[in-house]
Amino acid sequence: MSASQPTIADAVRSHARNRGEALAYDFEGRQTTFSAFDANASRVANALIAMGIKKGDRVAYIGKNSDIYFELLVGAAKAGAVVTPVNWRLAAPEVAFIVDDCKAPVLFVGPEFVDLVRGIRGSLPSVRHVVTMEGGAPEWPDFAAWRDAHGSDDPNLPIDRHDVAIQLYTSGTTGK
């Protein structure tokens, strides 16, 4: 936990400590407590670290609304990585541009976008790993299995409140 101002990860840690069994979110019938949210975020952080993700690395995500997106966001914050969500309404060349531009070594893909990513995979030279958020691609690991293969101990890396946690791209009409 940072000494001065809390980070995104600190907020989840605090809720897990103080309100552990309270409901953090309810999404499509999946209910998650603050303690489970925190533990899963730590598993994500440990999985990212095991993949070789370093502080400041970008972690790209293309998918629709999902509860597990927040595990990715907080887990990346715990690992010091930067989540780069990609607007799912973009065309394949625009998705490829953003993922390549941010130099993400890992791309997380929602089930609706598996075919899109298969089609642009050759245009993503920085991407070493693809993880599907809810399965649908036998060639890539499923998020839950990937996450759950790692321990829930918080990595407690030194993260400062001024560290970048998310990188957003606009979808302008005049250029990249």
JSON list of C-alpha atoms in Angstrom, two decimals:
[
{"chain": "A", "resi": 1, "resn": "MET", "atom": "CA", "xyz": [0.00, 0.00, 0.00]},
{"chain": "A", "resi": 2, "resn": "SER", "atom": "CA", "xyz": [1.34, 3.45, -0.81]},
{"chain": "A", "resi": 3, "resn": "ALA", "atom": "CA", "xyz": [2.29, 5.64, 2.11]},
{"chain": "A", "resi": 4, "resn": "SER", "atom": "CA", "xyz": [0.60, 8.87, 1.04]},
{"chain": "A", "resi": 5, "resn": "GLN", "atom": "CA", "xyz": [-2.39, 8.55, -1.27]},
{"chain": "A", "resi": 6, "resn": "PRO", "atom": "CA", "xyz": [-4.13, 5.28, -2.13]},
{"chain": "A", "resi": 7, "resn": "THR", "atom": "CA", "xyz": [-3.88, 3.70, -5.55]},
{"chain": "A", "resi": 8, "resn": "ILE", "atom": "CA", "xyz": [-6.59, 1.78, -7.41]},
{"chain": "A", "resi": 9, "resn": "ALA", "atom": "CA", "xyz": [-5.24, -1.45, -5.95]},
{"chain": "A", "resi": 10, "resn": "ASP", "atom": "CA", "xyz": [-5.14, 0.07, -2.45]},
{"chain": "A", "resi": 11, "resn": "ALA", "atom": "CA", "xyz": [-8.85, 0.87, -2.65]},
{"chain": "A", "resi": 12, "resn": "VAL", "atom": "CA", "xyz": [-9.69, -2.77, -3.40]},
{"chain": "A", "resi": 13, "resn": "ARG", "atom": "CA", "xyz": [-7.31, -4.00, -0.69]},
{"chain": "A", "resi": 14, "resn": "SER", "atom": "CA", "xyz": [-8.97, -1.69, 1.83]},
{"chain": "A", "resi": 15, "resn": "HIS", "atom": "CA", "xyz": [-12.47, -2.87, 0.95]},
{"chain": "A", "resi": 16, "resn": "ALA", "atom": "CA", "xyz": [-11.33, -6.50, 1.16]},
{"chain": "A", "resi": 17, "resn": "ARG", "atom": "CA", "xyz": [-9.88, -5.88, 4.60]},
{"chain": "A", "resi": 18, "resn": "ASN", "atom": "CA", "xyz": [-12.80, -3.84, 5.95]},
{"chain": "A", "resi": 19, "resn": "ARG", "atom": "CA", "xyz": [-15.80, -5.28, 4.09]},
{"chain": "A", "resi": 20, "resn": "GLY", "atom": "CA", "xyz": [-14.48, -8.65, 2.88]},
{"chain": "A", "resi": 21, "resn": "GLU", "atom": "CA", "xyz": [-17.73, -10.56, 2.58]},
{"chain": "A", "resi": 22, "resn": "ALA", "atom": "CA", "xyz": [-19.78, -7.60, 1.33]},
{"chain": "A", "resi": 23, "resn": "LEU", "atom": "CA", "xyz": [-20.82, -7.71, -2.31]},
{"chain": "A", "resi": 24, "resn": "ALA", "atom": "CA", "xyz": [-18.37, -5.89, -4.57]},
{"chain": "A", "resi": 25, "resn": "TYR", "atom": "CA", "xyz": [-20.38, -6.50, -7.76]},
{"chain": "A", "resi": 26, "resn": "ASP", "atom": "CA", "xyz": [-23.11, -8.61, -9.29]},
{"chain": "A", "resi": 27, "resn": "PHE", "atom": "CA", "xyz": [-22.82, -9.24, -13.02]},
{"chain": "A", "resi": 28, "resn": "GLU", "atom": "CA", "xyz": [-25.10, -11.55, -14.97]},
{"chain": "A", "resi": 29, "resn": "GLY", "atom": "CA", "xyz": [-25.72, -13.65, -11.87]},
{"chain": "A", "resi": 30, "resn": "ARG", "atom": "CA", "xyz": [-22.06, -13.84, -10.82]},
{"chain": "A", "resi": 31, "resn": "GLN", "atom": "CA", "xyz": [-21.69, -12.30, -7.39]},
{"chain": "A", "resi": 32, "resn": "THR", "atom": "CA", "xyz": [-18.25, -11.38, -6.14]},
{"chain": "A", "resi": 33, "resn": "THR", "atom": "CA", "xyz": [-17.30, -10.27, -2.65]},
{"chain": "A", "resi": 34, "resn": "PHE", "atom": "CA", "xyz": [-14.57, -7.73, -1.97]},
{"chain": "A", "resi": 35, "resn": "SER", "atom": "CA", "xyz": [-12.28, -10.43, -0.57]},
{"chain": "A", "resi": 36, "resn": "ALA", "atom": "CA", "xyz": [-12.76, -12.60, -3.69]},
{"chain": "A", "resi": 37, "resn": "PHE", "atom": "CA", "xyz": [-12.25, -9.57, -5.95]},
{"chain": "A", "resi": 38, "resn": "ASP", "atom": "CA", "xyz": [-9.00, -8.72, -4.17]},
{"chain": "A", "resi": 39, "resn": "ALA", "atom": "CA", "xyz": [-7.75, -12.33, -4.26]},
{"chain": "A", "resi": 40, "resn": "ASN", "atom": "CA", "xyz": [-8.59, -12.69, -7.97]},
{"chain": "A", "resi": 41, "resn": "ALA", "atom": "CA", "xyz": [-6.88, -9.38, -8.75]},
{"chain": "A", "resi": 42, "resn": "SER", "atom": "CA", "xyz": [-3.78, -10.68, -6.97]},
{"chain": "A", "resi": 43, "resn": "ARG", "atom": "CA", "xyz": [-3.94, -13.87, -9.03]},
{"chain": "A", "resi": 44, "resn": "VAL", "atom": "CA", "xyz": [-4.10, -11.74, -12.18]},
{"chain": "A", "resi": 45, "resn": "ALA", "atom": "CA", "xyz": [-1.12, -9.67, -10.99]},
{"chain": "A", "resi": 46, "resn": "ASN", "atom": "CA", "xyz": [0.88, -12.82, -10.28]},
{"chain": "A", "resi": 47, "resn": "ALA", "atom": "CA", "xyz": [-0.08, -14.31, -13.66]},
{"chain": "A", "resi": 48, "resn": "LEU", "atom": "CA", "xyz": [1.02, -11.13, -15.44]},
{"chain": "A", "resi": 49, "resn": "ILE", "atom": "CA", "xyz": [4.31, -11.10, -13.53]},
{"chain": "A", "resi": 50, "resn": "ALA", "atom": "CA", "xyz": [4.86, -14.78, -14.41]},
{"chain": "A", "resi": 51, "resn": "MET", "atom": "CA", "xyz": [4.31, -13.84, -18.08]},
{"chain": "A", "resi": 52, "resn": "GLY", "atom": "CA", "xyz": [7.16, -11.39, -17.81]},
{"chain": "A", "resi": 53, "resn": "ILE", "atom": "CA", "xyz": [5.03, -8.24, -17.65]},
{"chain": "A", "resi": 54, "resn": "LYS", "atom": "CA", "xyz": [7.00, -5.40, -16.05]},
{"chain": "A", "resi": 55, "resn": "LYS", "atom": "CA", "xyz": [6.04, -2.11, -14.49]},
{"chain": "A", "resi": 56, "resn": "GLY", "atom": "CA", "xyz": [4.80, 0.23, -17.21]},
{"chain": "A", "resi": 57, "resn": "ASP", "atom": "CA", "xyz": [4.07, -2.50, -19.77]},
{"chain": "A", "resi": 58, "resn": "ARG", "atom": "CA", "xyz": [0.75, -2.12, -21.56]},
{"chain": "A", "resi": 59, "resn": "VAL", "atom": "CA", "xyz": [-1.91, -4.80, -21.27]},
{"chain": "A", "resi": 60, "resn": "ALA", "atom": "CA", "xyz": [-4.47, -4.45, -24.06]},
{"chain": "A", "resi": 61, "resn": "TYR", "atom": "CA", "xyz": [-8.13, -5.46, -23.71]},
{"chain": "A", "resi": 62, "resn": "ILE", "atom": "CA", "xyz": [-10.84, -5.69, -26.33]},
{"chain": "A", "resi": 63, "resn": "GLY", "atom": "CA", "xyz": [-14.21, -6.83, -25.09]},
{"chain": "A", "resi": 64, "resn": "LYS", "atom": "CA", "xyz": [-17.63, -5.75, -23.99]},
{"chain": "A", "resi": 65, "resn": "ASN", "atom": "CA", "xyz": [-18.75, -5.15, -20.41]},
{"chain": "A", "resi": 66, "resn": "SER", "atom": "CA", "xyz": [-17.66, -7.86, -18.02]},
{"chain": "A", "resi": 67, "resn": "ASP", "atom": "CA", "xyz": [-17.06, -8.26, -14.32]},
{"chain": "A", "resi": 68, "resn": "ILE", "atom": "CA", "xyz": [-13.70, -9.91, -14.93]},
{"chain": "A", "resi": 69, "resn": "TYR", "atom": "CA", "xyz": [-12.47, -6.79, -16.72]},
{"chain": "A", "resi": 70, "resn": "PHE", "atom": "CA", "xyz": [-12.21, -5.20, -13.27]},
{"chain": "A", "resi": 71, "resn": "GLU", "atom": "CA", "xyz": [-10.07, -8.09, -12.04]},
{"chain": "A", "resi": 72, "resn": "LEU", "atom": "CA", "xyz": [-7.80, -7.41, -15.00]},
{"chain": "A", "resi": 73, "resn": "LEU", "atom": "CA", "xyz": [-7.72, -3.66, -14.30]},
{"chain": "A", "resi": 74, "resn": "VAL", "atom": "CA", "xyz": [-6.89, -4.03, -10.60]},
{"chain": "A", "resi": 75, "resn": "GLY", "atom": "CA", "xyz": [-4.57, -6.99, -11.15]},
{"chain": "A", "resi": 76, "resn": "ALA", "atom": "CA", "xyz": [-2.62, -5.02, -13.73]},
{"chain": "A", "resi": 77, "resn": "ALA", "atom": "CA", "xyz": [-2.42, -2.11, -11.27]},
{"chain": "A", "resi": 78, "resn": "LYS", "atom": "CA", "xyz": [-1.03, -4.47, -8.60]},
{"chain": "A", "resi": 79, "resn": "ALA", "atom": "CA", "xyz": [1.60, -5.61, -11.12]},
{"chain": "A", "resi": 80, "resn": "GLY", "atom": "CA", "xyz": [2.39, -2.04, -12.15]},
{"chain": "A", "resi": 81, "resn": "ALA", "atom": "CA", "xyz": [1.10, -2.65, -15.68]},
{"chain": "A", "resi": 82, "resn": "VAL", "atom": "CA", "xyz": [-1.07, -0.24, -17.65]},
{"chain": "A", "resi": 83, "resn": "VAL", "atom": "CA", "xyz": [-4.42, -1.41, -19.04]},
{"chain": "A", "resi": 84, "resn": "THR", "atom": "CA", "xyz": [-5.15, -0.19, -22.54]},
{"chain": "A", "resi": 85, "resn": "PRO", "atom": "CA", "xyz": [-8.81, -0.84, -23.35]},
{"chain": "A", "resi": 86, "resn": "VAL", "atom": "CA", "xyz": [-9.58, -0.88, -27.07]},
{"chain": "A", "resi": 87, "resn": "ASN", "atom": "CA", "xyz": [-12.93, 0.40, -28.28]},
{"chain": "A", "resi": 88, "resn": "TRP", "atom": "CA", "xyz": [-14.74, -2.71, -29.51]},
{"chain": "A", "resi": 89, "resn": "ARG", "atom": "CA", "xyz": [-16.62, -0.68, -32.11]},
{"chain": "A", "resi": 90, "resn": "LEU", "atom": "CA", "xyz": [-13.43, -0.03, -34.08]},
{"chain": "A", "resi": 91, "resn": "ALA", "atom": "CA", "xyz": [-12.61, -1.79, -37.34]},
{"chain": "A", "resi": 92, "resn": "ALA", "atom": "CA", "xyz": [-9.88, -4.43, -37.42]},
{"chain": "A", "resi": 93, "resn": "PRO", "atom": "CA", "xyz": [-7.16, -2.09, -38.82]},
{"chain": "A", "resi": 94, "resn": "GLU", "atom": "CA", "xyz": [-7.87, 0.45, -36.07]},
{"chain": "A", "resi": 95, "resn": "VAL", "atom": "CA", "xyz": [-7.72, -2.23, -33.37]},
{"chain": "A", "resi": 96, "resn": "ALA", "atom": "CA", "xyz": [-4.42, -3.45, -34.80]},
{"chain": "A", "resi": 97, "resn": "PHE", "atom": "CA", "xyz": [-3.05, 0.09, -34.85]},
{"chain": "A", "resi": 98, "resn": "ILE", "atom": "CA", "xyz": [-3.85, 0.72, -31.16]},
{"chain": "A", "resi": 99, "resn": "VAL", "atom": "CA", "xyz": [-2.53, -2.63, -29.91]},
{"chain": "A", "resi": 100, "resn": "ASP", "atom": "CA", "xyz": [0.65, -2.19, -31.96]},
{"chain": "A", "resi": 101, "resn": "ASP", "atom": "CA", "xyz": [1.04, 1.47, -31.01]},
{"chain": "A", "resi": 102, "resn": "CYS", "atom": "CA", "xyz": [0.89, 0.80, -27.27]},
{"chain": "A", "resi": 103, "resn": "LYS", "atom": "CA", "xyz": [3.30, -2.15, -27.68]},
{"chain": "A", "resi": 104, "resn": "ALA", "atom": "CA", "xyz": [1.18, -4.47, -25.55]},
{"chain": "A", "resi": 105, "resn": "PRO", "atom": "CA", "xyz": [2.91, -7.82, -24.96]},
{"chain": "A", "resi": 106, "resn": "VAL", "atom": "CA", "xyz": [-0.44, -9.35, -23.97]},
{"chain": "A", "resi": 107, "resn": "LEU", "atom": "CA", "xyz": [-3.93, -8.95, -25.40]},
{"chain": "A", "resi": 108, "resn": "PHE", "atom": "CA", "xyz": [-7.08, -9.98, -23.54]},
{"chain": "A", "resi": 109, "resn": "VAL", "atom": "CA", "xyz": [-10.00, -10.76, -25.83]},
{"chain": "A", "resi": 110, "resn": "GLY", "atom": "CA", "xyz": [-13.73, -10.94, -25.13]},
{"chain": "A", "resi": 111, "resn": "PRO", "atom": "CA", "xyz": [-15.63, -13.81, -26.77]},
{"chain": "A", "resi": 112, "resn": "GLU", "atom": "CA", "xyz": [-17.21, -11.57, -29.41]},
{"chain": "A", "resi": 113, "resn": "PHE", "atom": "CA", "xyz": [-13.79, -10.54, -30.72]},
{"chain": "A", "resi": 114, "resn": "VAL", "atom": "CA", "xyz": [-11.91, -13.83, -31.00]},
{"chain": "A", "resi": 115, "resn": "ASP", "atom": "CA", "xyz": [-12.41, -13.96, -34.79]},
{"chain": "A", "resi": 116, "resn": "LEU", "atom": "CA", "xyz": [-11.37, -10.31, -35.19]},
{"chain": "A", "resi": 117, "resn": "VAL", "atom": "CA", "xyz": [-8.12, -10.97, -33.28]},
{"chain": "A", "resi": 118, "resn": "ARG", "atom": "CA", "xyz": [-7.48, -14.15, -35.25]},
{"chain": "A", "resi": 119, "resn": "GLY", "atom": "CA", "xyz": [-7.73, -12.02, -38.39]},
{"chain": "A", "resi": 120, "resn": "ILE", "atom": "CA", "xyz": [-5.24, -9.38, -37.22]},
{"chain": "A", "resi": 121, "resn": "ARG", "atom": "CA", "xyz": [-2.90, -11.56, -35.15]},
{"chain": "A", "resi": 122, "resn": "GLY", "atom": "CA", "xyz": [-0.17, -11.25, -37.79]},
{"chain": "A", "resi": 123, "resn": "SER", "atom": "CA", "xyz": [-0.36, -7.45, -37.50]},
{"chain": "A", "resi": 124, "resn": "LEU", "atom": "CA", "xyz": [0.44, -7.46, -33.79]},
{"chain": "A", "resi": 125, "resn": "PRO", "atom": "CA", "xyz": [4.22, -7.90, -33.53]},
{"chain": "A", "resi": 126, "resn": "SER", "atom": "CA", "xyz": [4.47, -6.85, -29.88]},
{"chain": "A", "resi": 127, "resn": "VAL", "atom": "CA", "xyz": [1.80, -9.31, -28.68]},
{"chain": "A", "resi": 128, "resn": "ARG", "atom": "CA", "xyz": [3.47, -12.40, -27.22]},
{"chain": "A", "resi": 129, "resn": "HIS", "atom": "CA", "xyz": [0.35, -13.73, -25.45]},
{"chain": "A", "resi": 130, "resn": "VAL", "atom": "CA", "xyz": [-3.38, -13.72, -26.11]},
{"chain": "A", "resi": 131, "resn": "VAL", "atom": "CA", "xyz": [-5.84, -14.64, -23.34]},
{"chain": "A", "resi": 132, "resn": "THR", "atom": "CA", "xyz": [-9.55, -15.07, -23.98]},
{"chain": "A", "resi": 133, "resn": "MET", "atom": "CA", "xyz": [-11.79, -13.57, -21.33]},
{"chain": "A", "resi": 134, "resn": "GLU", "atom": "CA", "xyz": [-14.45, -16.26, -21.55]},
{"chain": "A", "resi": 135, "resn": "GLY", "atom": "CA", "xyz": [-12.97, -18.98, -23.69]},
{"chain": "A", "resi": 136, "resn": "GLY", "atom": "CA", "xyz": [-13.86, -19.57, -27.31]},
{"chain": "A", "resi": 137, "resn": "ALA", "atom": "CA", "xyz": [-10.39, -20.08, -28.72]},
{"chain": "A", "resi": 138, "resn": "PRO", "atom": "CA", "xyz": [-8.63, -23.40, -28.12]},
{"chain": "A", "resi": 139, "resn": "GLU", "atom": "CA", "xyz": [-5.31, -21.92, -29.26]},
{"chain": "A", "resi": 140, "resn": "TRP", "atom": "CA", "xyz": [-5.28, -19.37, -26.40]},
{"chain": "A", "resi": 141, "resn": "PRO", "atom": "CA", "xyz": [-5.72, -19.80, -22.65]},
{"chain": "A", "resi": 142, "resn": "ASP", "atom": "CA", "xyz": [-9.00, -18.96, -20.96]},
{"chain": "A", "resi": 143, "resn": "PHE", "atom": "CA", "xyz": [-8.81, -16.09, -18.47]},
{"chain": "A", "resi": 144, "resn": "ALA", "atom": "CA", "xyz": [-10.22, -17.98, -15.45]},
{"chain": "A", "resi": 145, "resn": "ALA", "atom": "CA", "xyz": [-7.87, -20.94, -15.91]},
{"chain": "A", "resi": 146, "resn": "TRP", "atom": "CA", "xyz": [-4.92, -18.61, -16.58]},
{"chain": "A", "resi": 147, "resn": "ARG", "atom": "CA", "xyz": [-5.76, -16.53, -13.48]},
{"chain": "A", "resi": 148, "resn": "ASP", "atom": "CA", "xyz": [-6.45, -19.49, -11.21]},
{"chain": "A", "resi": 149, "resn": "ALA", "atom": "CA", "xyz": [-3.13, -21.16, -12.03]},
{"chain": "A", "resi": 150, "resn": "HIS", "atom": "CA", "xyz": [-1.47, -18.50, -9.85]},
{"chain": "A", "resi": 151, "resn": "GLY", "atom": "CA", "xyz": [-1.50, -17.76, -6.14]},
{"chain": "A", "resi": 152, "resn": "SER", "atom": "CA", "xyz": [-3.68, -15.18, -4.44]},
{"chain": "A", "resi": 153, "resn": "ASP", "atom": "CA", "xyz": [-0.90, -13.64, -2.34]},
{"chain": "A", "resi": 154, "resn": "ASP", "atom": "CA", "xyz": [-0.73, -9.93, -3.08]},
{"chain": "A", "resi": 155, "resn": "PRO", "atom": "CA", "xyz": [2.57, -9.17, -4.84]},
{"chain": "A", "resi": 156, "resn": "ASN", "atom": "CA", "xyz": [2.74, -5.85, -2.92]},
{"chain": "A", "resi": 157, "resn": "LEU", "atom": "CA", "xyz": [4.97, -4.23, -5.50]},
{"chain": "A", "resi": 158, "resn": "PRO", "atom": "CA", "xyz": [5.85, -0.58, -4.91]},
{"chain": "A", "resi": 159, "resn": "ILE", "atom": "CA", "xyz": [3.22, 1.33, -6.87]},
{"chain": "A", "resi": 160, "resn": "ASP", "atom": "CA", "xyz": [2.92, 5.09, -6.59]},
{"chain": "A", "resi": 161, "resn": "ARG", "atom": "CA", "xyz": [-0.33, 6.98, -6.99]},
{"chain": "A", "resi": 162, "resn": "HIS", "atom": "CA", "xyz": [1.31, 8.90, -9.85]},
{"chain": "A", "resi": 163, "resn": "ASP", "atom": "CA", "xyz": [2.06, 5.73, -11.84]},
{"chain": "A", "resi": 164, "resn": "VAL", "atom": "CA", "xyz": [-0.02, 5.32, -14.96]},
{"chain": "A", "resi": 165, "resn": "ALA", "atom": "CA", "xyz": [-2.81, 2.76, -14.54]},
{"chain": "A", "resi": 166, "resn": "ILE", "atom": "CA", "xyz": [-4.81, 3.13, -17.76]},
{"chain": "A", "resi": 167, "resn": "GLN", "atom": "CA", "xyz": [-4.07, 4.40, -21.27]},
{"chain": "A", "resi": 168, "resn": "LEU", "atom": "CA", "xyz": [-7.02, 5.52, -23.35]},
{"chain": "A", "resi": 169, "resn": "TYR", "atom": "CA", "xyz": [-7.14, 6.14, -27.09]},
{"chain": "A", "resi": 170, "resn": "THR", "atom": "CA", "xyz": [-9.75, 8.41, -28.59]},
{"chain": "A", "resi": 171, "resn": "SER", "atom": "CA", "xyz": [-11.67, 7.39, -31.66]},
{"chain": "A", "resi": 172, "resn": "GLY", "atom": "CA", "xyz": [-11.31, 10.55, -33.67]},
{"chain": "A", "resi": 173, "resn": "THR", "atom": "CA", "xyz": [-12.48, 10.88, -37.25]},
{"chain": "A", "resi": 174, "resn": "THR", "atom": "CA", "xyz": [-9.54, 12.88, -38.60]},
{"chain": "A", "resi": 175, "resn": "GLY", "atom": "CA", "xyz": [-6.72, 10.42, -38.14]},
{"chain": "A", "resi": 176, "resn": "LYS", "atom": "CA", "xyz": [-4.82, 8.16, -35.83]}
]
